[in-house]
Amino acid sequence: MKLDSHKDLEQKAREIRREIIKMLSISGSGHPGGSLSATDLMVALFYHEMNYNPNEPLWPDRDRFVLSKGHCCPALYAILADLGYFPKEKLKTLRKLNSPLQGHPSYTHIPAVEASTGPLGQGLSVGNGIALAGKLDKKDYHVYVMLGDGEMQEGNVWEAMMTSSHYKTDNLTAIVDYNNLQIDGKVSEVKEVMPLKDKFKSFGWEVFEVNGHKMKDIVKVLGKARKKKGKPSVIIAKTIKGKGVSFMENIVDFHGVTPNEEETAKALKELE
Amino acid sequence: MMDAKATREGYGDGLAELGESRPEVVALDADLAKSTKSINFKEKFPERFFEMGISEQDMVATAAGFALSGKIAYASSFACFITGRAYDQVRTSVCYSNVNVKLVGSHAGLMTGEDGATHQALEDISLMRSLPNMKVIVPGDYFEAKIATKKAAEIPGPVYLRMARAKTPIYFNDDYNFTLGKGVVMESGSDVAIIACGAPLQYAIEAAERLKKDKIDAAVVNMPSIKPLDAKLVSKMATQAGAIVTVEDHSIYGGLGSAVSEVMAEEGLAPVERVGTKDVFGESGKGPELYKKYGLDSDGIINAVKIVMGKRK
Ligand SMILES: Cc1ncc(C[n+]2csc(CCOP(=O)(O)OP(=O)(O)O)c2C)c(N)n1
Ligand SMILES: [Mg+2]
């Protein structure tokens, strides 16, 4: 499904946010905050930038999306269902016994999630492997890896950052969901990761910055990142954790707490 | 209804109490202080608490540095990350140097529930048990967790304490005397001995109760000390009952079941049936649903009892 106007993309993002809230409300367990902060970025990727085919999930030429911050899979599941990878009904089974919609994305349950994640810090390495294989096979596909800003504290990420620039994986774009919150508090207070721009630059990356909720700008920067040759690109996206639901925005406790009935109704109203 | 509390709460409370009597205790966590409950220590002793962020490998090796400098360092995260992500740091910086680092893994096993396979450590006991110098403790209730947390400071060198997320019944109290290398007979019995650790202890006790109706007299042993194992007690139970069932929220490879089986292979006293996960990852679901699906509930234990009793000499 291709959407070109940013108005349509914004509307789609609202729909996806509604699905995330409904899904988490039914499951009673899962992560709203980071799912909502990444929604606009993921909608721009899936409904505008990326090439794929829901009828052939493992189409060899598809662009790949690796959700390194795997706890935000409600956003991914909502998008995959909307695109027809599996029936929307399945969203109600999130985190329930025998559901393919595992609490953290599992490749063996849903191949379209591309890589099993959950334990933070591994996705960029997996993305590098996919990107390097694409070069070996002379494929044109592009690899996108979505990281959390707290996740940047994992040493594995920095090892992978060197791998990307060393091997010039210009067919890979990393996106950092910079919402400045993790579980124990603000990223800047738990353990500062900034200045990320300078750090990525000195590691040999092309760095873009964007407001992660401004569809027009997101679409533009994704285009630029794909075109950049000779080095890997990163988009540092300034976001708000819990974006779109007023009482969740910037509230650290909504990292991993689901809305109750009343909160669900209120959230859905706000997202109309 | 029996009182219930999670073993991870025992860790938080034990650590906060320990901080008062032992000024050399420091604590580290990796962005999970609210979940592991190390936050209880952080609130009382902020200057001795170190938030390491989402950096488990860094945390464990930093803890080793503290220990090399005279501190007793407690480092906590989810069981899967502290033993898995940081394995070589545990192996080299902690165990090979044989330093005073106490690793605490919370949210162990299927009881973790909805987070699914990635977050359900089912191999951590195995990983830790195979490391020289490491001691492995799996508390069976809140008080055992609390007291073992404090006792760990007196045990020289590396210790791994395995905690669960879910509330489980309370069996002990503050007067309980936890001793490394000792198991506790919860129920005596002469037909079969069920040896359990951690969250499934409640189902071992339930199974023994249900077996009475079938005129099967089952003993129940709580075995918090997986390494060193209370081999003497295991042998005694084997001699008395003639058959053993082990129960753990862990793979049957490398955990309590393996440790008990090793003793039985050496002594040749009784057949063993192991209850645990059988070479599979976990999945999302509610803890008790998963116990049922993977045979860790009282039905599963009773089934294992019947199998092993058929093998008695
Ligand atoms: C290796 C590892 N350690 C700890 C966790 C537990 N955990 C889950 S989410 C999270 C915080 C993530 O923060 P961030 O990367 O900023 O993500 P976001 O704010 O987008 O939710 C933590 C510590 C984990 N999943 N993996
Ligand atoms: Mg964040």
Coordinates of N, CA, C and O in Angstrom, one line a residue, chain A residues 63-125:
Chain A
D63 N 12.6 -4.7 0.7 CA 13.3 -4.0 1.7 C 13.1 -4.6 3.0 O 12.0 -5.2 3.3
R64 N 14.0 -4.5 3.9 CA 13.9 -5.2 5.2 C 13.8 -4.2 6.4 O 14.5 -3.2 6.3
F65 N 12.9 -4.5 7.3 CA 12.8 -3.7 8.5 C 13.1 -4.5 9.7 O 12.4 -5.5 10.0
V66 N 14.1 -4.2 10.5 CA 14.5 -4.9 11.7 C 14.1 -4.0 12.9 O 14.6 -2.9 13.1
L67 N 13.2 -4.5 13.7 CA 12.8 -3.8 14.9 C 13.7 -4.2 16.1 O 13.4 -5.1 16.8
S68 N 14.8 -3.5 16.2 CA 15.8 -3.8 17.2 C 15.2 -3.7 18.6 O 15.5 -4.4 19.5
K69 N 14.4 -2.6 18.8 CA 13.7 -2.4 20.1 C 12.4 -3.2 20.0 O 11.3 -2.7 19.9
G70 N 12.6 -4.5 20.2 CA 11.5 -5.5 19.9 C 10.3 -5.4 20.8 O 9.2 -5.8 20.4
H71 N 10.5 -4.7 22.0 CA 9.3 -4.6 22.8 C 8.2 -3.7 22.2 O 7.1 -3.7 22.7
C72 N 8.6 -3.0 21.1 CA 7.6 -2.1 20.5 C 6.9 -2.8 19.4 O 6.3 -2.1 18.5
C73 N 6.8 -4.1 19.4 CA 6.2 -4.9 18.3 C 4.7 -4.6 18.2 O 4.2 -4.9 17.1
P74 N 4.0 -4.1 19.2 CA 2.6 -3.8 18.9 C 2.4 -2.9 17.6 O 1.5 -3.1 16.8
A75 N 3.3 -1.9 17.5 CA 3.3 -1.0 16.3 C 3.5 -1.9 15.0 O 2.8 -1.7 14.0
L76 N 4.5 -2.7 15.1 CA 4.8 -3.6 13.9 C 3.6 -4.5 13.6 O 3.2 -4.7 12.4
Y77 N 3.1 -5.2 14.6 CA 2.0 -6.1 14.4 C 0.8 -5.4 13.8 O 0.1 -5.9 12.9
A78 N 0.5 -4.2 14.3 CA -0.7 -3.4 13.8 C -0.5 -3.1 12.3 O -1.4 -3.2 11.5
I79 N 0.7 -2.7 11.9 CA 1.0 -2.4 10.5 C 1.0 -3.7 9.6 O 0.3 -3.7 8.6
L80 N 1.6 -4.7 10.1 CA 1.6 -6.0 9.3 C 0.2 -6.5 9.1 O -0.2 -7.0 8.0
A81 N -0.7 -6.4 10.1 CA -2.1 -6.8 9.9 C -2.8 -5.9 8.9 O -3.5 -6.4 8.0
D82 N -2.6 -4.6 9.0 CA -3.2 -3.7 8.1 C -2.8 -3.9 6.7 O -3.6 -3.8 5.8
L83 N -1.6 -4.3 6.5 CA -1.1 -4.6 5.2 C -1.5 -6.0 4.6 O -1.2 -6.3 3.5
G84 N -2.1 -6.8 5.5 CA -2.6 -8.1 5.0 C -1.6 -9.2 5.2 O -1.8 -10.3 4.6
Y85 N -0.6 -9.1 6.0 CA 0.3 -10.2 6.3 C -0.4 -11.3 7.1 O 0.0 -12.5 7.0
F86 N -1.3 -10.9 8.0 CA -2.2 -11.8 8.7 C -3.5 -11.1 9.0 O -3.5 -9.9 9.0
P87 N -4.5 -11.9 9.4 CA -5.8 -11.2 9.6 C -5.8 -10.3 10.8 O -5.1 -10.6 11.8
K88 N -6.5 -9.2 10.7 CA -6.6 -8.2 11.8 C -7.1 -8.8 13.1 O -6.7 -8.4 14.2
E89 N -8.0 -9.8 13.0 CA -8.5 -10.5 14.2 C -7.4 -11.0 15.1 O -7.5 -11.0 16.3
K90 N -6.3 -11.4 14.5 CA -5.2 -11.9 15.3 C -4.6 -11.0 16.3 O -4.0 -11.3 17.3
L91 N -4.8 -9.7 16.0 CA -4.3 -8.6 16.9 C -4.8 -8.8 18.3 O -4.1 -8.5 19.3
K92 N -6.0 -9.4 18.4 CA -6.6 -9.6 19.8 C -5.9 -10.7 20.6 O -6.1 -10.9 21.7
T93 N -5.0 -11.5 19.9 CA -4.3 -12.6 20.6 C -2.9 -12.2 21.1 O -2.2 -13.1 21.6
L94 N -2.6 -10.9 21.0 CA -1.3 -10.5 21.4 C -0.9 -11.0 22.8 O -1.7 -10.9 23.7
R95 N 0.3 -11.7 22.9 CA 0.8 -12.2 24.2 C 0.0 -13.3 24.8 O 0.2 -13.6 26.0
K96 N -1.0 -13.8 24.0 CA -1.8 -14.9 24.6 C -1.2 -16.3 24.2 O -0.5 -16.4 23.2
L97 N -1.5 -17.3 25.0 CA -1.0 -18.6 24.8 C -1.3 -19.1 23.3 O -2.4 -18.9 22.9
N98 N -0.3 -19.6 22.7 CA -0.4 -20.2 21.3 C -0.6 -19.1 20.2 O -0.9 -19.5 19.1
S99 N -0.5 -17.9 20.5 CA -0.6 -16.8 19.5 C 0.8 -16.7 18.8 O 1.8 -16.8 19.4
P100 N 0.7 -16.4 17.4 CA 2.0 -16.1 16.8 C 2.5 -14.7 17.2 O 3.6 -14.3 17.0
L101 N 1.6 -13.9 17.8 CA 2.0 -12.5 18.2 C 2.6 -12.6 19.6 O 2.0 -12.3 20.6
Q102 N 3.9 -13.0 19.6 CA 4.6 -13.2 20.8 C 4.9 -11.8 21.4 O 4.9 -10.8 20.7
G103 N 5.2 -11.8 22.7 CA 5.4 -10.6 23.5 C 6.6 -9.8 22.9 O 6.7 -8.6 23.0
H104 N 7.5 -10.5 22.3 CA 8.6 -9.9 21.5 C 8.7 -10.6 20.2 O 8.4 -11.8 20.1
P105 N 9.0 -9.9 19.1 CA 8.8 -10.5 17.7 C 9.6 -11.7 17.5 O 10.8 -11.7 17.8
S106 N 9.0 -12.7 16.9 CA 9.7 -14.0 16.7 C 9.6 -14.3 15.2 O 8.5 -14.5 14.6
Y107 N 10.7 -14.4 14.6 CA 10.9 -14.7 13.1 C 10.2 -16.1 12.8 O 9.7 -16.3 11.7
T108 N 10.4 -17.1 13.7 CA 9.8 -18.4 13.4 C 8.3 -18.4 13.5 O 7.6 -19.3 13.0
H109 N 7.7 -17.4 14.2 CA 6.3 -17.3 14.3 C 5.7 -16.5 13.2 O 4.6 -16.7 12.6
I110 N 6.4 -15.4 12.8 CA 5.9 -14.4 11.8 C 7.1 -14.0 10.9 O 7.9 -13.1 11.3
P111 N 7.4 -14.7 9.8 CA 8.6 -14.4 9.0 C 8.7 -12.9 8.6 O 9.8 -12.4 8.5
A112 N 7.6 -12.2 8.5 CA 7.6 -10.8 8.1 C 8.3 -9.9 9.1 O 8.6 -8.8 8.8
V113 N 8.5 -10.4 10.4 CA 9.2 -9.5 11.3 C 10.7 -9.5 11.1 O 11.4 -8.8 11.7
E114 N 11.1 -10.3 10.1 CA 12.5 -10.3 9.6 C 13.6 -10.9 10.6 O 14.5 -11.5 10.2
A115 N 13.5 -10.5 11.9 CA 14.5 -11.0 12.8 C 13.8 -11.1 14.2 O 13.1 -10.2 14.6
S116 N 14.2 -12.1 15.0 CA 13.7 -12.2 16.4 C 14.5 -11.2 17.2 O 15.7 -11.2 17.2
T117 N 13.7 -10.4 17.9 CA 14.4 -9.4 18.8 C 13.7 -9.4 20.2 O 12.7 -10.1 20.4
G118 N 14.1 -8.5 21.0 CA 13.6 -8.4 22.4 C 14.7 -8.0 23.3 O 14.7 -6.9 23.9
P119 N 15.7 -8.9 23.4 CA 16.9 -8.5 24.1 C 17.6 -7.4 23.3 O 17.9 -7.6 22.1
L120 N 17.7 -6.2 23.9 CA 18.1 -5.0 23.1 C 19.6 -5.1 22.7 O 20.4 -5.8 23.3
G121 N 19.9 -4.4 21.6 CA 21.3 -4.2 21.2 C 21.7 -5.1 20.0 O 22.9 -5.0 19.6
Q122 N 20.9 -6.0 19.5 CA 21.4 -6.9 18.5 C 21.0 -6.6 17.1 O 21.6 -7.1 16.2
G123 N 19.9 -5.8 17.0 CA 19.3 -5.6 15.7 C 20.2 -5.0 14.6 O 20.1 -5.3 13.4
L124 N 21.1 -4.1 15.0 CA 22.0 -3.4 14.0 C 22.9 -4.4 13.5 O 23.2 -4.4 12.3
S125 N 23.4 -5.3 14.3 CA 24.3 -6.4 13.8 C 23.6 -7.3 12.8 O 24.1 -7.6 11.7

